[in-house]
């Protein structure tokens, strides 16, 4: 058969075993053509007299990564999955004339796991991952997983696997009952064929998972597990419906049997697939994979150059975090500091970061020591002649950074990438003293803690060479970050888009709302924390410094919050001083601080916002109004970033906001969420507030930008982007 076309192949050996191989490179995803071919070959096997038993396996050392996710975009709602597929799983894989065995190597995830579960037995190689991660896409297992997995591994383990989307590996999968036989890769097919023949010839029991009851436990035990799961889902997945739909399907099957459970599963799957959450998470899935495709960079026929040795200037919290991420990915790393004491502190921080993983059981000691062997410290530039990339991570001092880049040009090889981790300073200004090296200067903006946060903003100036940007994209991927290329402006993409976030929240406080209530509402929306808890985490001193940068750059659309200045005056900087908006106890546990009352009153008196809450427009502000008052100015700034070409495409901004600020992924990122509300709705709300605050000199803070206005007038989605050239 043509291996480039999704499908399966059938070969019958001399012993009478029909081997059906799933073929859809690179991971044998279940495209509809694969499923159709699988069912056709199963029917052939059941009809042929020379076939005694069936083995289902995957091509190229991988069983199956699951249903073809492209079908959720191309195939309409739910990807075209319906009850007929489950019927075929029952009639052809599980309960057909000939027994079936799954020969699993590499992975069996989602629909691949469900194919394996429908077989009468499973043989797998050590290290193989098996699981049902469908909830990550806002849906539930749709090929019988909610019914068979609880009957194979027990209700508690199955519910945990589905709700956390965490797979299990062989041999742990055998201990759980998910795998019958563990085999070495070279023996996989032999062992699977033998087991299939043993079942066919009565030497091994034929098990039909859908009808098992021995692992389910008593009804009371099962209900206790599911009740606990519902409570945990309500707590940890606030507002999300699809985890509850998954639990509903599991429970129905326990109460009414597997066959009826399959019908309920289909009903719950359809309900989940119709939710905005599913559409949002599918959008995030594809958007994350598209950030490495950048116009003018990745379409030029260039190939990334190898990077072997990296120098990090500055061993503070950020520099040591960057160094940690690099050595964990196999790079040689040189940390440079101004003296031996600071250098040793930086090295110790990296060691602490890595050894904490060992203590938590996330890394073996030998792996940690190998990573640490790649790390070295220095107080001079003597070894910089051999580096391929430099990441400057010193304090935000423009003069210091300019001097460093002058030094780097004189000591680094001409191919070395010169990058800065600045979050506030113009990249071109940093490199202005070395015009001969402007083409190899980029921003490499990590988010703290750098070894944990998944985003890397790559800031390109008009003079940055495409090759250098491409190399940095590849570097970001290799250190397991999602790289997003952005243009050079104040705050770049993420920080710029979110500068109205805290400002709008402070405006609400000056109008008379309680900051702790605001934080609770925003956390309920899905943000990791509200704006005031975030301010305490970052530090009011940092907030004041960054806020001044935005006030200087965008004076017509800023709210200079007096309360941040007062907190600085009173040395209430947040966690670092023990108090800010919150009071911090042992373990930095935050609690409301009664002492904040006088500060709030002082800020409100100075703001001139008294009386606004009693006006008809604001007198009945509920959670929805608070969320929109804070988030819609952020959307507006996001639209400006799109219009100015600061991001290559709107989806990049969605990924950036999710992976840096923690914008809730089930809402699809900032711009996707905005499109769910609609450009006209957002435009009208902002116009309303702009008019209401005009007398206070704040009309510009809310005034819709031209990009938003145009989308509102035409009905275009904000995700469509702007056709004109970008600053990239």
mmCIF file of C-alpha atoms in Angstrom, residues 3 83 96 128 225 233 304 322 359 409 550 565 602 629:
data_model
loop_
_atom_site.group_PDB
_atom_site.id
_atom_site.type_symbol
_atom_site.label_atom_id
_atom_site.label_comp_id
_atom_site.label_asym_id
_atom_site.label_seq_id
_atom_site.Cartn_x
_atom_site.Cartn_y
_atom_site.Cartn_z
ATOM 1 C CA UNK A 3 2.404 4.520 3.094
ATOM 2 C CA UNK A 83 -21.579 6.099 17.879
ATOM 3 C CA UNK A 96 -15.479 -10.387 16.745
ATOM 4 C CA UNK A 128 5.709 2.904 26.435
ATOM 5 C CA UNK A 225 -14.463 7.930 44.101
ATOM 6 C CA UNK A 233 -12.805 19.129 39.532
ATOM 7 C CA UNK A 304 19.442 26.876 12.097
ATOM 8 C CA UNK A 322 18.333 30.844 32.331
ATOM 9 C CA UNK A 359 14.575 15.752 45.829
ATOM 10 C CA UNK A 409 31.637 42.653 20.345
ATOM 11 C CA UNK A 550 4.433 52.906 29.925
ATOM 12 C CA UNK A 565 3.052 55.274 44.634
ATOM 13 C CA UNK A 602 -5.735 58.229 50.801
ATOM 14 C CA UNK A 629 -13.594 46.498 32.930
#
